[in-house]
């Protein structure tokens, strides 16, 4: 039987980024994936009608565009397939109005009228210093920052709540724009760090855009698998791992799984204290995902929305905050805050003829089995009257069913764990190096480790560097 240097369980972007990092160091690497195709959160399938290709999970890729891992020349081909909507994200408001994050700070500020100067003061320096901020926040936040002042500026504005940050602005549009971006934290907008999510994602819109992948997010998985196989690594699909002892022999095992699955896989081999600490790890709220096959483009009333790749639906800051507070309290909001992606604005390959695909999700309490597709569609009708007339087919997946196709989405949590302060600073447990699992040769490389959710691969990179350091004489991982 073949013996590998490293076996990776799970082929999400983090599992594959770990595998590529190890293979680049000359290791013999094998990836075992339970699903029929590799990619985890980067999959594209005909979910509704023939020829309509939908992103099953991730669709918009500001984090990939920011990620130091994907900046490597090996991914030039993938980066060439990142297509940029003219408007990274827009936020419709009642009365046919909308506010948008355009590619430049200047044009965004100009559209904000009297809030423009405050917007320029807040976002301008962050956009200029974005590399330094990314270097710190797409990492385990352990080493001294390369440019402390840049990080301090981000920290002062971003450590607090979105509601606090929004007090810098008087008008509904600027406040709504930030609320839409802050909603990606999947936390109440009164919670600490929600401002940081909004600032990072808005600065990304100005610096690298919010691209989609031409042909679909499965292109990310394809690029990773191509690079891994070029380096001699192998990927096996269709094999769910139940116990670590089922795996081929290897020096290291890296698991791209949720903490609940880590408990199951490693069983009694985990020390009791670590098991208890993992048991305290809390998932975030869930999502209900909805996909449509449409006969044409969404008839948004507001012009800016027609050119946007991503849209945040939910109305004013007050409304978005109320919806997210409901979710945090375990209630389904009547008017949910929804994240919508319309890849067809820049990618004609997703649907036949004049057709379009539309992708959306809204937050719901973890584990909710309620199909809220009608509530999501009502938000679309609110800002794009006549939307329903275009619907050829609709498919939805409740939070309770999200784990059916990927066990990492526990109760529909797509972020690998709640973004509380504790779990942002130390996930999944408090440890200097959280990628190490206290079982010889075992490491965690999923988004339940730092820096958390999203398609950036950096959880995998730091886990792989830890393996190289601990077992193969490599330099300190961070
Ligand atoms: C609906 C939805 C929308 C999203 N939108 C975006 C977005 O627009 N932009 C963005 O950046 N991020 C988005 N995300 C989040 C992003 O997809 C995840 O954060 C990211 O994929 C996490 O990567 P990962 O490698 O840690 O885990 P995953 O991508 O979840 O991959 C884990 C892999 O491990 C496999 N696996 C798990 N257990 C086992 C086992 N026991 N045996 C074998 N295989 C196993 C799974 O099948 C899966 O393939 C979205 C996610 C969802 C679900």
Short mmCIF file of C-alpha atoms and ligand atoms in Angstrom, two decimals:
data_model
loop_
_atom_site.label_atom_id
_atom_site.label_comp_id
_atom_site.label_asym_id
_atom_site.label_seq_id
_atom_site.Cartn_x
_atom_site.Cartn_y
_atom_site.Cartn_z
CA UNK A 1 0.00 0.00 0.00
CA UNK A 2 1.25 3.50 -0.86
CA UNK A 3 2.51 5.60 2.02
CA UNK A 4 2.09 9.36 1.64
CA UNK A 5 3.81 12.23 3.39
CA UNK A 6 0.41 13.85 3.88
CA UNK A 7 -3.22 12.91 3.40
CA UNK A 8 -5.84 15.68 3.30
CA UNK A 9 -9.47 14.86 4.12
CA UNK A 10 -11.75 17.21 2.16
CA UNK A 11 -11.11 19.11 -1.05
CA UNK A 12 -12.58 22.52 -0.28
CA UNK A 13 -10.43 25.55 -1.14
CA UNK A 14 -8.64 25.18 2.19
CA UNK A 15 -7.99 21.45 1.84
CA UNK A 16 -6.66 21.96 -1.69
CA UNK A 17 -4.60 25.03 -0.72
CA UNK A 18 -3.02 22.94 2.05
CA UNK A 19 -2.33 20.11 -0.39
CA UNK A 20 -0.77 22.47 -2.95
CA UNK A 21 1.41 24.13 -0.28
CA UNK A 22 2.69 20.73 0.88
CA UNK A 23 3.23 19.43 -2.66
CA UNK A 24 5.22 22.59 -3.48
CA UNK A 25 7.55 21.64 -0.64
CA UNK A 26 8.15 18.31 -2.40
CA UNK A 27 5.82 16.16 -0.29
CA UNK A 28 3.77 13.24 -1.64
CA UNK A 29 0.19 14.37 -1.03
CA UNK A 30 -3.14 12.60 -1.43
CA UNK A 31 -6.58 14.23 -1.02
CA UNK A 32 -9.66 12.18 -0.09
CA UNK A 33 -13.04 13.80 -0.83
CA UNK A 34 -16.46 12.40 0.01
CA UNK A 35 -18.47 14.22 -2.67
CA UNK A 36 -18.43 13.01 -6.28
CA UNK A 37 -16.46 16.09 -7.41
CA UNK A 38 -13.72 18.10 -5.69
CA UNK A 39 -14.12 21.72 -4.64
CA UNK A 40 -16.24 21.91 -1.46
CA UNK A 41 -17.60 25.46 -1.51
CA UNK A 42 -16.41 25.94 -5.11
CA UNK A 43 -18.84 23.93 -7.22
CA UNK A 44 -21.03 24.82 -10.21
CA UNK A 45 -23.94 22.62 -11.29
CA UNK A 46 -27.15 22.62 -13.32
CA UNK A 47 -29.37 22.97 -10.27
CA UNK A 48 -32.54 24.06 -12.06
CA UNK A 49 -32.86 23.53 -15.84
CA UNK A 50 -30.49 22.09 -18.46
CA UNK A 51 -27.86 24.65 -19.48
CA UNK A 52 -28.41 26.85 -16.40
CA UNK A 53 -25.17 26.61 -14.41
CA UNK A 54 -25.46 27.74 -10.80
CA UNK A 55 -22.80 28.20 -8.15
CA UNK A 56 -23.82 25.73 -5.47
CA UNK A 57 -21.99 27.65 -2.72
CA UNK A 58 -19.56 30.55 -3.22
CA UNK A 59 -20.21 32.93 -6.12
CA UNK A 60 -18.51 36.31 -5.45
CA UNK A 61 -14.77 36.33 -4.87
CA UNK A 62 -13.34 39.47 -3.23
CA UNK A 63 -11.43 37.29 -0.72
CA UNK A 64 -9.89 35.16 -3.45
CA UNK A 65 -8.85 38.35 -5.25
CA UNK A 66 -7.21 39.60 -2.02
CA UNK A 67 -5.62 36.29 -1.03
CA UNK A 68 -1.80 36.07 -1.06
CA UNK A 69 -2.16 32.34 -1.87
CA UNK A 70 -4.07 32.93 -5.11
CA UNK A 71 -1.62 35.71 -6.13
CA UNK A 72 0.93 33.03 -7.04
CA UNK A 73 1.74 32.89 -10.79
CA UNK A 74 0.46 29.29 -10.79
CA UNK A 75 -3.02 30.84 -10.64
CA UNK A 76 -2.56 33.36 -13.46
CA UNK A 77 -5.04 31.34 -15.53
CA UNK A 78 -7.65 31.44 -12.76
CA UNK A 79 -7.14 35.16 -12.18
CA UNK A 80 -7.64 35.75 -15.91
CA UNK A 81 -11.04 34.08 -15.52
CA UNK A 82 -12.12 36.45 -12.73
CA UNK A 83 -14.58 38.74 -14.43
CA UNK A 84 -15.41 42.09 -12.87
CA UNK A 85 -18.94 43.48 -12.79
CA UNK A 86 -18.89 47.22 -13.46
CA UNK A 87 -20.44 47.71 -9.98
CA UNK A 88 -18.97 45.36 -7.32
CA UNK A 89 -22.02 45.61 -5.08
CA UNK A 90 -25.22 47.64 -4.95
CA UNK A 91 -27.92 48.14 -2.35
CA UNK A 92 -31.40 49.09 -3.59
CA UNK A 93 -33.63 51.31 -1.48
CA UNK A 94 -37.35 51.98 -1.70
CA UNK A 95 -38.52 54.58 -4.20
CA UNK A 96 -36.37 53.29 -7.04
CA UNK A 97 -33.14 54.54 -5.45
CA UNK A 98 -29.93 52.59 -4.85
CA UNK A 99 -26.51 53.12 -3.36
CA UNK A 100 -23.47 51.32 -4.73
CA UNK A 101 -19.81 50.57 -4.09
CA UNK A 102 -18.16 51.46 -7.39
CA UNK A 103 -14.61 50.46 -8.29
CA UNK A 104 -13.17 53.77 -7.07
CA UNK A 105 -13.53 55.49 -3.72
CA UNK A 106 -13.97 58.80 -5.57
CA UNK A 107 -17.00 57.78 -7.64
CA UNK A 108 -18.59 56.03 -4.66
CA UNK A 109 -18.05 59.12 -2.48
CA UNK A 110 -19.41 61.41 -5.17
CA UNK A 111 -22.67 59.47 -5.32
CA UNK A 112 -23.05 59.78 -1.53
CA UNK A 113 -23.54 63.58 -1.64
CA UNK A 114 -22.95 65.22 1.74
CA UNK A 115 -21.58 61.92 3.18
CA UNK A 116 -18.98 61.76 0.41
CA UNK A 117 -16.20 63.51 2.32
CA UNK A 118 -16.61 61.25 5.38
CA UNK A 119 -16.61 58.21 3.09
CA UNK A 120 -13.41 59.35 1.40
CA UNK A 121 -11.72 59.95 4.78
CA UNK A 122 -12.72 56.49 6.05
CA UNK A 123 -12.14 54.32 2.99
CA UNK A 124 -9.34 56.18 1.19
CA UNK A 125 -6.49 55.30 3.61
CA UNK A 126 -7.79 51.74 4.09
CA UNK A 127 -7.80 51.11 0.36
CA UNK A 128 -4.27 52.53 0.08
CA UNK A 129 -3.05 50.25 2.90
CA UNK A 130 -5.14 47.21 2.04
CA UNK A 131 -2.17 44.83 1.52
CA UNK A 132 -0.96 45.47 5.07
CA UNK A 133 -4.44 44.91 6.47
CA UNK A 134 -4.96 41.72 4.44
CA UNK A 135 -1.57 40.42 5.52
CA UNK A 136 -2.78 40.63 9.13
CA UNK A 137 -6.44 39.64 8.87
CA UNK A 138 -6.11 36.75 6.39
CA UNK A 139 -3.73 35.17 8.92
CA UNK A 140 -3.88 33.77 12.46
CA UNK A 141 -3.30 37.29 13.96
CA UNK A 142 -0.25 36.09 15.90
CA UNK A 143 2.78 37.82 14.45
CA UNK A 144 3.66 41.49 14.80
CA UNK A 145 2.10 43.37 11.85
CA UNK A 146 4.43 44.48 9.06
CA UNK A 147 2.87 47.99 9.09
CA UNK A 148 1.41 48.58 12.56
CA UNK A 149 -0.09 52.01 11.74
CA UNK A 150 -2.10 50.65 8.84
CA UNK A 151 -3.44 47.86 11.01
CA UNK A 152 -4.11 50.23 13.90
CA UNK A 153 -6.18 52.50 11.62
CA UNK A 154 -8.22 49.48 10.46
CA UNK A 155 -8.53 48.22 14.03
CA UNK A 156 -9.79 51.53 15.43
CA UNK A 157 -12.55 51.75 12.83
CA UNK A 158 -13.24 48.04 12.44
CA UNK A 159 -13.15 46.61 15.97
CA UNK A 160 -16.51 48.04 16.89
CA UNK A 161 -20.01 47.47 15.64
CA UNK A 162 -21.38 48.42 12.24
CA UNK A 163 -24.04 50.52 13.97
CA UNK A 164 -21.31 52.51 15.71
CA UNK A 165 -19.31 52.96 12.51
CA UNK A 166 -22.41 54.13 10.64
CA UNK A 167 -22.76 57.09 13.03
CA UNK A 168 -20.07 58.77 10.95
CA UNK A 169 -22.69 59.18 8.23
CA UNK A 170 -25.93 61.18 8.16
CA UNK A 171 -27.68 59.85 5.07
CA UNK A 172 -29.68 56.68 4.56
CA UNK A 173 -27.65 55.60 1.48
CA UNK A 174 -24.18 55.57 3.10
CA UNK A 175 -25.53 53.87 6.20
CA UNK A 176 -27.34 51.23 4.13
CA UNK A 177 -24.26 50.61 1.98
CA UNK A 178 -22.18 49.77 5.06
CA UNK A 179 -24.99 47.72 6.62
CA UNK A 180 -25.17 45.55 3.50
CA UNK A 181 -21.44 44.86 3.62
CA UNK A 182 -21.46 44.36 7.41
CA UNK A 183 -24.23 41.78 7.11
CA UNK A 184 -21.64 39.33 5.74
CA UNK A 185 -20.44 38.93 9.34
CA UNK A 186 -23.68 36.98 10.04
CA UNK A 187 -23.89 38.77 13.38
CA UNK A 188 -26.22 41.42 14.79
CA UNK A 189 -25.02 44.77 13.44
CA UNK A 190 -24.62 45.93 17.04
CA UNK A 191 -21.93 43.26 17.60
CA UNK A 192 -18.19 44.01 17.79
CA UNK A 193 -16.14 43.40 14.62
CA UNK A 194 -19.11 43.81 12.27
CA UNK A 195 -17.58 47.15 11.24
CA UNK A 196 -14.37 45.33 10.31
CA UNK A 197 -16.22 42.97 7.95
CA UNK A 198 -17.87 45.94 6.23
CA UNK A 199 -14.61 47.87 5.89
CA UNK A 200 -12.57 44.94 4.57
CA UNK A 201 -15.19 43.96 2.00
CA UNK A 202 -15.88 47.54 0.91
CA UNK A 203 -12.16 48.33 0.60
CA UNK A 204 -11.83 45.12 -1.45
CA UNK A 205 -14.56 46.37 -3.81
CA UNK A 206 -12.46 49.45 -4.50
CA UNK A 207 -9.13 47.69 -4.71
CA UNK A 208 -9.74 44.28 -6.34
CA UNK A 209 -13.47 44.27 -7.14
CA UNK A 210 -15.97 41.54 -6.31
CA UNK A 211 -15.36 39.27 -9.30
CA UNK A 212 -17.16 36.11 -10.31
CA UNK A 213 -15.42 33.26 -12.09
CA UNK A 214 -16.22 32.98 -15.81
CA UNK A 215 -17.96 29.63 -16.16
CA UNK A 216 -18.61 29.36 -12.41
CA UNK A 217 -16.81 28.93 -9.11
CA UNK A 218 -15.94 25.33 -9.98
CA UNK A 219 -13.14 27.02 -11.94
CA UNK A 220 -11.43 27.67 -8.59
CA UNK A 221 -11.50 23.97 -7.73
CA UNK A 222 -10.29 23.08 -11.23
CA UNK A 223 -7.31 25.45 -10.94
CA UNK A 224 -6.37 24.05 -7.53
CA UNK A 225 -6.66 20.43 -8.64
CA UNK A 226 -4.64 21.18 -11.82
CA UNK A 227 -1.86 22.75 -9.76
CA UNK A 228 -1.86 19.88 -7.28
CA UNK A 229 -1.71 17.20 -9.95
CA UNK A 230 1.01 19.14 -11.81
CA UNK A 231 3.03 18.90 -8.58
CA UNK A 232 2.42 15.15 -8.36
CA UNK A 233 -0.44 15.16 -5.83
CA UNK A 234 -3.53 12.99 -6.24
CA UNK A 235 -7.25 13.46 -5.53
CA UNK A 236 -9.73 10.68 -4.83
CA UNK A 237 -13.46 11.52 -4.80
CA UNK A 238 -16.59 9.69 -3.65
CA UNK A 239 -15.07 8.40 -0.40
CA UNK A 240 -16.48 9.72 2.88
CA UNK A 241 -13.99 9.22 5.70
CA UNK A 242 -15.61 7.90 8.87
CA UNK A 243 -12.49 7.20 10.94
CA UNK A 244 -8.88 8.32 10.62
CA UNK A 245 -7.89 4.66 10.65
CA UNK A 246 -9.63 4.27 7.25
CA UNK A 247 -7.01 6.50 5.61
CA UNK A 248 -3.92 5.37 3.73
CA UNK A 249 -0.71 5.46 5.78
CA UNK A 250 0.91 8.93 6.01
CA UNK A 251 3.13 11.04 8.22
CA UNK A 252 0.55 13.84 8.48
CA UNK A 253 -3.23 14.01 8.19
CA UNK A 254 -4.91 17.36 7.59
CA UNK A 255 -8.68 17.56 7.97
CA UNK A 256 -10.76 20.13 6.08
CA UNK A 257 -13.76 19.48 8.31
CA UNK A 258 -15.97 21.12 10.95
CA UNK A 259 -15.13 20.66 14.67
CA UNK A 260 -18.09 18.28 15.09
CA UNK A 261 -16.61 16.05 12.36
CA UNK A 262 -13.13 16.32 13.91
CA UNK A 263 -14.59 14.99 17.17
CA UNK A 264 -16.14 12.09 15.28
CA UNK A 265 -13.09 11.30 13.13
CA UNK A 266 -10.49 11.36 15.88
CA UNK A 267 -12.78 9.98 18.60
CA UNK A 268 -11.09 8.92 21.82
CA UNK A 269 -7.67 9.81 20.49
CA UNK A 270 -8.42 13.45 21.35
CA UNK A 271 -7.51 14.44 24.93
CA UNK A 272 -10.58 15.14 27.09
CA UNK A 273 -9.69 18.82 27.56
CA UNK A 274 -9.47 19.40 23.82
CA UNK A 275 -12.76 17.56 23.27
CA UNK A 276 -14.42 19.81 25.83
CA UNK A 277 -12.95 22.93 24.20
CA UNK A 278 -14.14 21.80 20.75
CA UNK A 279 -17.56 21.13 22.23
CA UNK A 280 -17.73 24.82 23.22
CA UNK A 281 -17.21 25.92 19.60
CA UNK A 282 -20.45 27.49 18.39
CA UNK A 283 -21.71 27.42 14.81
CA UNK A 284 -23.03 30.61 13.29
CA UNK A 285 -26.59 31.09 12.07
CA UNK A 286 -27.60 29.12 8.98
CA UNK A 287 -28.54 30.19 5.49
CA UNK A 288 -31.42 29.29 3.22
CA UNK A 289 -30.05 29.22 -0.33
CA UNK A 290 -32.23 29.97 -3.38
CA UNK A 291 -31.38 29.66 -7.09
CA UNK A 292 -33.49 30.73 -10.04
CA UNK A 293 -33.42 30.06 -13.76
CA UNK A 294 -34.72 33.28 -15.34
CA UNK A 295 -35.84 34.10 -18.88
CA UNK A 296 -33.92 37.41 -18.81
CA UNK A 297 -32.10 39.95 -16.62
CA UNK A 298 -33.63 41.04 -13.30
CA UNK A 299 -35.76 44.19 -13.90
CA UNK A 300 -34.20 46.28 -11.11
CA UNK A 301 -35.84 49.68 -10.82
CA UNK A 302 -32.56 51.37 -9.91
CA UNK A 303 -30.00 51.67 -12.68
CA UNK A 304 -26.92 50.88 -10.50
CA UNK A 305 -28.39 47.49 -9.61
CA UNK A 306 -28.50 46.39 -13.25
CA UNK A 307 -24.69 46.54 -13.53
CA UNK A 308 -23.93 45.08 -10.09
CA UNK A 309 -22.51 41.61 -9.57
CA UNK A 310 -23.69 41.39 -5.96
CA UNK A 311 -26.70 43.03 -4.33
CA UNK A 312 -27.63 43.44 -0.70
CA UNK A 313 -31.39 43.48 -0.24
CA UNK A 314 -33.03 44.57 2.95
CA UNK A 315 -33.55 48.32 2.79
CA UNK A 316 -32.21 50.77 5.35
CA UNK A 317 -29.59 50.09 8.00
CA UNK A 318 -32.39 49.95 10.56
CA UNK A 319 -34.20 47.24 8.57
CA UNK A 320 -31.07 45.17 7.94
CA UNK A 321 -30.13 45.46 11.61
CA UNK A 322 -33.61 44.32 12.66
CA UNK A 323 -33.47 41.31 10.32
CA UNK A 324 -30.03 40.24 11.57
CA UNK A 325 -31.07 40.77 15.21
CA UNK A 326 -34.07 38.50 14.61
CA UNK A 327 -31.81 35.76 13.23
CA UNK A 328 -29.42 36.07 16.18
CA UNK A 329 -32.37 35.75 18.55
CA UNK A 330 -33.50 32.55 16.80
CA UNK A 331 -36.39 34.13 14.85
CA UNK A 332 -37.09 34.19 11.12
CA UNK A 333 -37.29 37.80 9.92
CA UNK A 334 -40.40 38.73 7.88
CA UNK A 335 -38.21 40.76 5.53
CA UNK A 336 -34.81 39.03 5.48
CA UNK A 337 -31.51 40.64 4.57
CA UNK A 338 -30.52 38.83 1.36
CA UNK A 339 -27.27 38.53 -0.54
CA UNK A 340 -27.89 38.15 -4.27
CA UNK A 341 -25.41 37.45 -7.07
CA UNK A 342 -26.25 37.90 -10.76
CA UNK A 343 -23.23 36.45 -12.60
CA UNK A 344 -24.97 37.01 -15.95
CA UNK A 345 -24.01 40.71 -15.91
CA UNK A 346 -20.49 39.65 -16.91
CA UNK A 347 -20.66 35.95 -17.72
CA UNK A 348 -22.86 34.83 -20.61
CA UNK A 349 -21.88 31.18 -20.17
CA UNK A 350 -24.16 30.57 -17.18
CA UNK A 351 -27.44 30.25 -19.10
CA UNK A 352 -28.62 29.49 -22.63
CA UNK A 353 -29.92 32.23 -24.96
CA UNK A 354 -31.18 35.34 -23.15
CA UNK A 355 -31.60 33.36 -19.93
CA UNK A 356 -29.95 34.22 -16.61
CA UNK A 357 -29.16 32.42 -13.39
CA UNK A 358 -29.73 34.17 -10.08
CA UNK A 359 -28.15 33.11 -6.78
CA UNK A 360 -29.25 34.25 -3.33
CA UNK A 361 -29.26 33.36 0.32
CA UNK A 362 -30.55 34.86 3.51
CA UNK A 363 -29.61 34.22 7.10
CA UNK A 364 -31.88 32.08 9.27
CA UNK A 365 -31.44 30.52 12.73
CA UNK A 366 -28.98 27.60 12.72
CA UNK A 367 -30.69 24.36 11.76
CA UNK A 368 -33.91 26.01 10.56
CA UNK A 369 -35.98 23.73 8.35
CA UNK A 370 -38.14 26.58 7.01
CA UNK A 371 -37.97 27.22 3.28
CA UNK A 372 -37.95 31.03 3.10
CA UNK A 373 -37.65 31.26 -0.69
CA UNK A 374 -40.94 33.20 -0.89
CA UNK A 375 -39.63 35.82 1.55
CA UNK A 376 -36.39 36.15 -0.46
CA UNK A 377 -38.37 36.47 -3.69
CA UNK A 378 -40.60 39.11 -2.06
CA UNK A 379 -37.47 41.22 -1.41
CA UNK A 380 -36.58 40.82 -5.10
CA UNK A 381 -40.09 41.93 -6.16
CA UNK A 382 -39.79 44.91 -3.82
CA UNK A 383 -36.80 46.28 -5.72
CA UNK A 384 -37.42 44.65 -9.12
CA UNK A 385 -41.18 44.60 -9.73
CA UNK A 386 -42.14 41.96 -12.29
CA UNK A 387 -39.30 39.65 -11.21
CA UNK A 388 -41.71 36.75 -10.76
CA UNK A 389 -42.73 36.86 -14.44
CA UNK A 390 -39.17 35.89 -15.43
CA UNK A 391 -38.94 32.81 -13.24
CA UNK A 392 -38.60 29.60 -15.23
CA UNK A 393 -37.56 27.45 -12.28
CA UNK A 394 -36.64 27.90 -8.62
CA UNK A 395 -34.78 25.67 -6.24
CA UNK A 396 -34.13 26.22 -2.56
CA UNK A 397 -32.19 24.46 0.18
CA UNK A 398 -33.08 25.04 3.82
CA UNK A 399 -30.41 25.50 6.49
CA UNK A 400 -31.33 22.09 7.91
CA UNK A 401 -30.51 20.47 4.54
CA UNK A 402 -27.27 22.36 3.76
CA UNK A 403 -25.13 19.65 5.34
CA UNK A 404 -26.65 17.02 3.03
CA UNK A 405 -24.19 17.96 0.29
CA UNK A 406 -21.37 19.20 2.53
CA UNK A 407 -21.13 18.08 6.17
CA UNK A 408 -19.04 21.18 6.96
CA UNK A 409 -22.18 23.35 6.76
CA UNK A 410 -23.40 22.39 10.22
CA UNK A 411 -27.04 23.51 10.57
CA UNK A 412 -26.56 25.64 7.46
CA UNK A 413 -23.60 27.64 8.89
CA UNK A 414 -21.49 28.40 5.82
CA UNK A 415 -18.68 30.18 7.69
CA UNK A 416 -17.18 27.26 9.61
CA UNK A 417 -18.33 28.71 12.95
CA UNK A 418 -19.88 31.85 14.42
CA UNK A 419 -17.91 35.09 14.01
CA UNK A 420 -17.95 36.02 17.68
CA UNK A 421 -14.97 37.93 19.07
CA UNK A 422 -13.70 34.78 20.79
CA UNK A 423 -13.96 32.64 17.69
CA UNK A 424 -12.47 35.32 15.46
CA UNK A 425 -9.39 35.59 17.64
CA UNK A 426 -9.05 31.91 18.49
CA UNK A 427 -10.79 29.24 16.49
CA UNK A 428 -11.60 26.44 17.01
CA UNK A 429 -9.96 26.55 20.47
CA UNK A 430 -7.69 29.02 22.28
CA UNK A 431 -4.17 27.98 21.26
CA UNK A 432 -1.06 29.72 19.93
CA UNK A 433 -1.20 27.45 16.89
CA UNK A 434 -4.83 26.38 16.36
CA UNK A 435 -4.00 24.21 13.32
CA UNK A 436 -2.34 21.64 15.61
CA UNK A 437 -4.70 19.01 16.96
CA UNK A 438 -3.29 17.30 20.07
CA UNK A 439 -2.96 13.93 18.30
CA UNK A 440 0.46 13.20 16.75
CA UNK A 441 0.44 14.00 13.03
CA UNK A 442 -3.12 15.46 12.95
CA UNK A 443 -3.91 19.03 11.81
CA UNK A 444 -7.05 21.09 11.15
CA UNK A 445 -7.08 23.05 7.86
CA UNK A 446 -10.74 24.09 7.40
CA UNK A 447 -12.43 27.47 7.79
CA UNK A 448 -13.07 26.54 11.42
CA UNK A 449 -9.41 27.53 11.90
CA UNK A 450 -8.10 31.10 11.31
CA UNK A 451 -8.71 33.24 9.35
CA UNK A 452 -12.19 31.71 8.97
CA UNK A 453 -14.83 31.56 6.24
CA UNK A 454 -14.59 32.51 2.59
CA UNK A 455 -12.68 31.32 -0.44
CA UNK A 456 -9.09 32.47 0.21
CA UNK A 457 -7.27 29.23 1.01
CA UNK A 458 -5.31 30.78 3.88
CA UNK A 459 -6.57 28.34 6.56
CA UNK A 460 -5.04 25.59 4.43
CA UNK A 461 -1.81 27.51 3.83
CA UNK A 462 -1.12 28.09 7.54
CA UNK A 463 -2.08 24.52 8.44
CA UNK A 464 0.33 23.22 5.77
CA UNK A 465 3.11 25.51 7.02
CA UNK A 466 2.55 24.10 10.51
CA UNK A 467 2.89 20.55 9.14
CA UNK A 468 6.09 21.49 7.32
CA UNK A 469 7.51 23.05 10.48
CA UNK A 470 6.47 20.34 12.93
CA UNK A 471 7.18 17.24 10.85
CA UNK A 472 9.47 18.15 7.96
CA UNK A 473 11.95 20.68 9.39
CA UNK A 474 10.37 23.77 7.83
CA UNK A 475 10.56 27.35 9.17
CA UNK A 476 8.10 28.68 11.79
CA UNK A 477 4.62 28.78 10.25
CA UNK A 478 3.93 32.45 11.12
C1 LIG B 1 -24.36 28.98 -0.05
C2 LIG B 1 -22.94 29.45 0.19
C3 LIG B 1 -22.54 30.67 -0.33
C4 LIG B 1 -21.23 31.09 -0.14
N1 LIG B 1 -20.82 32.26 -0.75
C5 LIG B 1 -19.52 32.61 -0.70
C6 LIG B 1 -19.03 33.64 -1.54
O1 LIG B 1 -19.77 34.19 -2.37
N2 LIG B 1 -17.71 33.99 -1.43
C7 LIG B 1 -16.86 33.35 -0.56
O2 LIG B 1 -15.67 33.71 -0.50
N3 LIG B 1 -17.30 32.33 0.22
C8 LIG B 1 -18.59 31.94 0.15
N4 LIG B 1 -19.05 30.86 0.86
C9 LIG B 1 -18.16 30.27 1.88
C10 LIG B 1 -17.10 29.37 1.28
O3 LIG B 1 -17.66 28.50 0.33
C11 LIG B 1 -16.44 28.58 2.41
O4 LIG B 1 -16.01 29.47 3.43
C12 LIG B 1 -15.25 27.80 1.91
O5 LIG B 1 -15.64 26.91 0.88
C13 LIG B 1 -14.61 27.02 3.06
O6 LIG B 1 -13.59 26.22 2.53
P1 LIG B 1 -13.12 24.90 3.27
O7 LIG B 1 -12.09 24.30 2.40
O8 LIG B 1 -12.78 25.23 4.67
O9 LIG B 1 -14.40 23.94 3.35
P2 LIG B 1 -15.40 23.44 2.24
O10 LIG B 1 -15.34 24.28 1.04
O11 LIG B 1 -16.70 23.30 2.93
O12 LIG B 1 -14.84 22.02 1.83
C14 LIG B 1 -14.83 20.91 2.70
C15 LIG B 1 -14.77 19.65 1.86
O13 LIG B 1 -14.52 18.55 2.70
C16 LIG B 1 -15.36 17.48 2.32
N5 LIG B 1 -15.54 16.63 3.50
C17 LIG B 1 -16.02 17.01 4.70
N6 LIG B 1 -16.03 15.96 5.54
C18 LIG B 1 -15.51 14.91 4.86
C19 LIG B 1 -15.27 13.55 5.19
N7 LIG B 1 -15.54 13.06 6.40
N8 LIG B 1 -14.75 12.72 4.25
C20 LIG B 1 -14.45 13.21 3.00
N9 LIG B 1 -14.69 14.48 2.64
C21 LIG B 1 -15.20 15.34 3.56
C22 LIG B 1 -16.64 18.16 1.87
O14 LIG B 1 -17.41 17.32 1.02
C23 LIG B 1 -16.08 19.37 1.14
O15 LIG B 1 -15.83 19.09 -0.22
C24 LIG B 1 -20.32 30.34 0.64
C25 LIG B 1 -20.73 29.11 1.15
C26 LIG B 1 -22.02 28.66 0.90
C27 LIG B 1 -22.43 27.30 1.37
#
